[in-house]
Amino acid sequence: MTKRKFWSITGIIAACAIAIFVYVKYYFVFGEGVKAGELNFVVYKGYLFKTYEGKAIQAGFNAKNKTTSIQSYEFEFSIADKQIADSLMKCGGKNVELHYKEYLGALPWRGKQCFVVDSIIAVR
């Protein structure tokens, strides 16, 4: 095997490995589900890539301690679709159920969170 052929094969293998890594890290949907909570805010922000970001507060019970106490969890998410973001901007303070996709990494043009809301299930 010549040096040129060796480096060509090595380059192809490296390019394939990088492509697989980028796909799994940024485009593979790791998880999918529904979260419910009180919508705190939705904003449109960013320096170079303007994206919609939001936060919902989920109330729940903390069973880790011996005394049961109410604890709130924050669900921070990005919104890829402008129409969904516009709808959520009108729902501040309401209880919402949101369907989301979870990625292993965030892309600047998709939003700064790994959780990306793709639909609204219910608003109460």
JSON list of C-alpha atoms in Angstrom, two decimals:
[
{"chain": "A", "resi": 1, "resn": "MET", "atom": "CA", "xyz": [0.00, 0.00, 0.00]},
{"chain": "A", "resi": 2, "resn": "THR", "atom": "CA", "xyz": [1.39, 3.37, -0.93]},
{"chain": "A", "resi": 3, "resn": "LYS", "atom": "CA", "xyz": [1.53, 6.37, 1.38]},
{"chain": "A", "resi": 4, "resn": "ARG", "atom": "CA", "xyz": [-0.98, 8.24, -0.75]},
{"chain": "A", "resi": 5, "resn": "LYS", "atom": "CA", "xyz": [-3.52, 5.42, -0.60]},
{"chain": "A", "resi": 6, "resn": "PHE", "atom": "CA", "xyz": [-2.99, 5.05, 3.17]},
{"chain": "A", "resi": 7, "resn": "TRP", "atom": "CA", "xyz": [-3.61, 8.76, 3.80]},
{"chain": "A", "resi": 8, "resn": "SER", "atom": "CA", "xyz": [-6.64, 8.76, 1.50]},
{"chain": "A", "resi": 9, "resn": "ILE", "atom": "CA", "xyz": [-8.24, 5.87, 3.40]},
{"chain": "A", "resi": 10, "resn": "THR", "atom": "CA", "xyz": [-7.33, 7.47, 6.75]},
{"chain": "A", "resi": 11, "resn": "GLY", "atom": "CA", "xyz": [-8.87, 10.78, 5.60]},
{"chain": "A", "resi": 12, "resn": "ILE", "atom": "CA", "xyz": [-12.10, 9.09, 4.49]},
{"chain": "A", "resi": 13, "resn": "ILE", "atom": "CA", "xyz": [-12.40, 7.22, 7.79]},
{"chain": "A", "resi": 14, "resn": "ALA", "atom": "CA", "xyz": [-11.73, 10.43, 9.77]},
{"chain": "A", "resi": 15, "resn": "ALA", "atom": "CA", "xyz": [-14.31, 12.36, 7.72]},
{"chain": "A", "resi": 16, "resn": "CYS", "atom": "CA", "xyz": [-16.91, 9.63, 8.28]},
{"chain": "A", "resi": 17, "resn": "ALA", "atom": "CA", "xyz": [-16.16, 9.56, 12.03]},
{"chain": "A", "resi": 18, "resn": "ILE", "atom": "CA", "xyz": [-16.56, 13.36, 12.27]},
{"chain": "A", "resi": 19, "resn": "ALA", "atom": "CA", "xyz": [-19.80, 13.25, 10.26]},
{"chain": "A", "resi": 20, "resn": "ILE", "atom": "CA", "xyz": [-21.24, 10.56, 12.55]},
{"chain": "A", "resi": 21, "resn": "PHE", "atom": "CA", "xyz": [-20.18, 12.49, 15.66]},
{"chain": "A", "resi": 22, "resn": "VAL", "atom": "CA", "xyz": [-21.78, 15.75, 14.41]},
{"chain": "A", "resi": 23, "resn": "TYR", "atom": "CA", "xyz": [-25.00, 13.94, 13.47]},
{"chain": "A", "resi": 24, "resn": "VAL", "atom": "CA", "xyz": [-25.33, 12.19, 16.84]},
{"chain": "A", "resi": 25, "resn": "LYS", "atom": "CA", "xyz": [-24.37, 15.28, 18.86]},
{"chain": "A", "resi": 26, "resn": "TYR", "atom": "CA", "xyz": [-26.52, 17.88, 17.08]},
{"chain": "A", "resi": 27, "resn": "TYR", "atom": "CA", "xyz": [-29.20, 16.22, 14.91]},
{"chain": "A", "resi": 28, "resn": "PHE", "atom": "CA", "xyz": [-30.08, 12.86, 16.53]},
{"chain": "A", "resi": 29, "resn": "VAL", "atom": "CA", "xyz": [-33.21, 13.15, 18.69]},
{"chain": "A", "resi": 30, "resn": "PHE", "atom": "CA", "xyz": [-32.09, 11.69, 22.00]},
{"chain": "A", "resi": 31, "resn": "GLY", "atom": "CA", "xyz": [-35.44, 12.02, 23.75]},
{"chain": "A", "resi": 32, "resn": "GLU", "atom": "CA", "xyz": [-38.97, 13.15, 23.10]},
{"chain": "A", "resi": 33, "resn": "GLY", "atom": "CA", "xyz": [-41.72, 13.94, 25.55]},
{"chain": "A", "resi": 34, "resn": "VAL", "atom": "CA", "xyz": [-44.24, 16.29, 27.12]},
{"chain": "A", "resi": 35, "resn": "LYS", "atom": "CA", "xyz": [-43.69, 18.72, 29.98]},
{"chain": "A", "resi": 36, "resn": "ALA", "atom": "CA", "xyz": [-46.35, 20.76, 31.71]},
{"chain": "A", "resi": 37, "resn": "GLY", "atom": "CA", "xyz": [-46.00, 23.86, 33.82]},
{"chain": "A", "resi": 38, "resn": "GLU", "atom": "CA", "xyz": [-46.73, 27.52, 34.20]},
{"chain": "A", "resi": 39, "resn": "LEU", "atom": "CA", "xyz": [-45.23, 29.48, 31.33]},
{"chain": "A", "resi": 40, "resn": "ASN", "atom": "CA", "xyz": [-42.89, 32.06, 32.81]},
{"chain": "A", "resi": 41, "resn": "PHE", "atom": "CA", "xyz": [-41.65, 33.79, 29.65]},
{"chain": "A", "resi": 42, "resn": "VAL", "atom": "CA", "xyz": [-40.85, 33.53, 25.95]},
{"chain": "A", "resi": 43, "resn": "VAL", "atom": "CA", "xyz": [-38.25, 35.88, 24.47]},
{"chain": "A", "resi": 44, "resn": "TYR", "atom": "CA", "xyz": [-36.67, 36.47, 21.08]},
{"chain": "A", "resi": 45, "resn": "LYS", "atom": "CA", "xyz": [-32.97, 37.12, 21.61]},
{"chain": "A", "resi": 46, "resn": "GLY", "atom": "CA", "xyz": [-29.45, 36.59, 20.36]},
{"chain": "A", "resi": 47, "resn": "TYR", "atom": "CA", "xyz": [-26.52, 38.49, 18.88]},
{"chain": "A", "resi": 48, "resn": "LEU", "atom": "CA", "xyz": [-25.88, 36.78, 15.56]},
{"chain": "A", "resi": 49, "resn": "PHE", "atom": "CA", "xyz": [-28.62, 34.13, 15.54]},
{"chain": "A", "resi": 50, "resn": "LYS", "atom": "CA", "xyz": [-31.94, 35.40, 16.95]},
{"chain": "A", "resi": 51, "resn": "THR", "atom": "CA", "xyz": [-33.85, 32.52, 18.54]},
{"chain": "A", "resi": 52, "resn": "TYR", "atom": "CA", "xyz": [-36.93, 32.06, 20.70]},
{"chain": "A", "resi": 53, "resn": "GLU", "atom": "CA", "xyz": [-36.18, 30.94, 24.25]},
{"chain": "A", "resi": 54, "resn": "GLY", "atom": "CA", "xyz": [-38.65, 30.16, 27.01]},
{"chain": "A", "resi": 55, "resn": "LYS", "atom": "CA", "xyz": [-39.03, 28.95, 30.55]},
{"chain": "A", "resi": 56, "resn": "ALA", "atom": "CA", "xyz": [-41.83, 27.05, 32.28]},
{"chain": "A", "resi": 57, "resn": "ILE", "atom": "CA", "xyz": [-42.04, 26.50, 36.03]},
{"chain": "A", "resi": 58, "resn": "GLN", "atom": "CA", "xyz": [-43.02, 22.98, 37.08]},
{"chain": "A", "resi": 59, "resn": "ALA", "atom": "CA", "xyz": [-44.31, 22.61, 40.63]},
{"chain": "A", "resi": 60, "resn": "GLY", "atom": "CA", "xyz": [-43.86, 19.30, 42.37]},
{"chain": "A", "resi": 61, "resn": "PHE", "atom": "CA", "xyz": [-43.13, 17.56, 45.62]},
{"chain": "A", "resi": 62, "resn": "ASN", "atom": "CA", "xyz": [-39.62, 16.91, 46.89]},
{"chain": "A", "resi": 63, "resn": "ALA", "atom": "CA", "xyz": [-39.62, 13.38, 48.27]},
{"chain": "A", "resi": 64, "resn": "LYS", "atom": "CA", "xyz": [-35.85, 13.22, 48.89]},
{"chain": "A", "resi": 65, "resn": "ASN", "atom": "CA", "xyz": [-36.15, 14.80, 52.33]},
{"chain": "A", "resi": 66, "resn": "LYS", "atom": "CA", "xyz": [-38.02, 13.10, 55.15]},
{"chain": "A", "resi": 67, "resn": "THR", "atom": "CA", "xyz": [-40.42, 16.03, 55.20]},
{"chain": "A", "resi": 68, "resn": "THR", "atom": "CA", "xyz": [-42.49, 16.52, 52.10]},
{"chain": "A", "resi": 69, "resn": "SER", "atom": "CA", "xyz": [-42.05, 19.99, 50.65]},
{"chain": "A", "resi": 70, "resn": "ILE", "atom": "CA", "xyz": [-43.16, 21.69, 47.49]},
{"chain": "A", "resi": 71, "resn": "GLN", "atom": "CA", "xyz": [-40.31, 22.39, 45.08]},
{"chain": "A", "resi": 72, "resn": "SER", "atom": "CA", "xyz": [-40.34, 24.08, 41.69]},
{"chain": "A", "resi": 73, "resn": "TYR", "atom": "CA", "xyz": [-38.33, 23.00, 38.68]},
{"chain": "A", "resi": 74, "resn": "GLU", "atom": "CA", "xyz": [-37.49, 25.18, 35.73]},
{"chain": "A", "resi": 75, "resn": "PHE", "atom": "CA", "xyz": [-37.87, 23.82, 32.22]},
{"chain": "A", "resi": 76, "resn": "GLU", "atom": "CA", "xyz": [-35.79, 25.99, 29.90]},
{"chain": "A", "resi": 77, "resn": "PHE", "atom": "CA", "xyz": [-36.37, 25.41, 26.20]},
{"chain": "A", "resi": 78, "resn": "SER", "atom": "CA", "xyz": [-35.87, 26.80, 22.71]},
{"chain": "A", "resi": 79, "resn": "ILE", "atom": "CA", "xyz": [-38.58, 27.15, 20.09]},
{"chain": "A", "resi": 80, "resn": "ALA", "atom": "CA", "xyz": [-37.71, 26.52, 16.46]},
{"chain": "A", "resi": 81, "resn": "ASP", "atom": "CA", "xyz": [-41.03, 27.57, 14.89]},
{"chain": "A", "resi": 82, "resn": "LYS", "atom": "CA", "xyz": [-42.07, 31.25, 14.87]},
{"chain": "A", "resi": 83, "resn": "GLN", "atom": "CA", "xyz": [-45.81, 30.45, 14.90]},
{"chain": "A", "resi": 84, "resn": "ILE", "atom": "CA", "xyz": [-45.45, 28.32, 18.05]},
{"chain": "A", "resi": 85, "resn": "ALA", "atom": "CA", "xyz": [-43.39, 31.07, 19.69]},
{"chain": "A", "resi": 86, "resn": "ASP", "atom": "CA", "xyz": [-46.00, 33.71, 18.80]},
{"chain": "A", "resi": 87, "resn": "SER", "atom": "CA", "xyz": [-48.74, 31.52, 20.29]},
{"chain": "A", "resi": 88, "resn": "LEU", "atom": "CA", "xyz": [-46.74, 30.96, 23.48]},
{"chain": "A", "resi": 89, "resn": "MET", "atom": "CA", "xyz": [-45.99, 34.68, 23.83]},
{"chain": "A", "resi": 90, "resn": "LYS", "atom": "CA", "xyz": [-49.73, 35.18, 24.34]},
{"chain": "A", "resi": 91, "resn": "CYS", "atom": "CA", "xyz": [-49.86, 32.50, 27.08]},
{"chain": "A", "resi": 92, "resn": "GLY", "atom": "CA", "xyz": [-47.60, 34.02, 29.74]},
{"chain": "A", "resi": 93, "resn": "GLY", "atom": "CA", "xyz": [-48.65, 32.93, 33.23]},
{"chain": "A", "resi": 94, "resn": "LYS", "atom": "CA", "xyz": [-50.91, 30.14, 31.98]},
{"chain": "A", "resi": 95, "resn": "ASN", "atom": "CA", "xyz": [-50.41, 26.42, 32.46]},
{"chain": "A", "resi": 96, "resn": "VAL", "atom": "CA", "xyz": [-49.21, 24.82, 29.25]},
{"chain": "A", "resi": 97, "resn": "GLU", "atom": "CA", "xyz": [-48.35, 21.33, 28.04]},
{"chain": "A", "resi": 98, "resn": "LEU", "atom": "CA", "xyz": [-45.50, 21.35, 25.55]},
{"chain": "A", "resi": 99, "resn": "HIS", "atom": "CA", "xyz": [-44.16, 18.59, 23.33]},
{"chain": "A", "resi": 100, "resn": "TYR", "atom": "CA", "xyz": [-40.38, 18.74, 22.99]},
{"chain": "A", "resi": 101, "resn": "LYS", "atom": "CA", "xyz": [-37.42, 17.01, 21.42]},
{"chain": "A", "resi": 102, "resn": "GLU", "atom": "CA", "xyz": [-34.16, 16.62, 23.31]},
{"chain": "A", "resi": 103, "resn": "TYR", "atom": "CA", "xyz": [-30.84, 16.83, 21.52]},
{"chain": "A", "resi": 104, "resn": "LEU", "atom": "CA", "xyz": [-27.39, 16.10, 22.96]},
{"chain": "A", "resi": 105, "resn": "GLY", "atom": "CA", "xyz": [-26.07, 19.49, 21.84]},
{"chain": "A", "resi": 106, "resn": "ALA", "atom": "CA", "xyz": [-27.45, 22.90, 20.96]},
{"chain": "A", "resi": 107, "resn": "LEU", "atom": "CA", "xyz": [-26.94, 24.64, 17.62]},
{"chain": "A", "resi": 108, "resn": "PRO", "atom": "CA", "xyz": [-26.80, 28.45, 17.55]},
{"chain": "A", "resi": 109, "resn": "TRP", "atom": "CA", "xyz": [-29.51, 28.79, 14.89]},
{"chain": "A", "resi": 110, "resn": "ARG", "atom": "CA", "xyz": [-31.82, 26.31, 16.64]},
{"chain": "A", "resi": 111, "resn": "GLY", "atom": "CA", "xyz": [-31.54, 27.92, 20.08]},
{"chain": "A", "resi": 112, "resn": "LYS", "atom": "CA", "xyz": [-29.30, 27.80, 23.12]},
{"chain": "A", "resi": 113, "resn": "GLN", "atom": "CA", "xyz": [-31.10, 24.93, 24.86]},
{"chain": "A", "resi": 114, "resn": "CYS", "atom": "CA", "xyz": [-30.94, 21.20, 24.14]},
{"chain": "A", "resi": 115, "resn": "PHE", "atom": "CA", "xyz": [-34.74, 21.00, 24.60]},
{"chain": "A", "resi": 116, "resn": "VAL", "atom": "CA", "xyz": [-36.62, 22.25, 21.52]},
{"chain": "A", "resi": 117, "resn": "VAL", "atom": "CA", "xyz": [-40.40, 22.68, 21.75]},
{"chain": "A", "resi": 118, "resn": "ASP", "atom": "CA", "xyz": [-42.11, 21.62, 18.53]},
{"chain": "A", "resi": 119, "resn": "SER", "atom": "CA", "xyz": [-45.81, 21.80, 19.47]},
{"chain": "A", "resi": 120, "resn": "ILE", "atom": "CA", "xyz": [-48.30, 23.01, 22.03]},
{"chain": "A", "resi": 121, "resn": "ILE", "atom": "CA", "xyz": [-50.55, 20.27, 23.38]},
{"chain": "A", "resi": 122, "resn": "ALA", "atom": "CA", "xyz": [-52.78, 22.26, 25.75]},
{"chain": "A", "resi": 123, "resn": "VAL", "atom": "CA", "xyz": [-53.16, 25.69, 27.33]},
{"chain": "A", "resi": 124, "resn": "ARG", "atom": "CA", "xyz": [-55.19, 26.08, 30.52]}
]
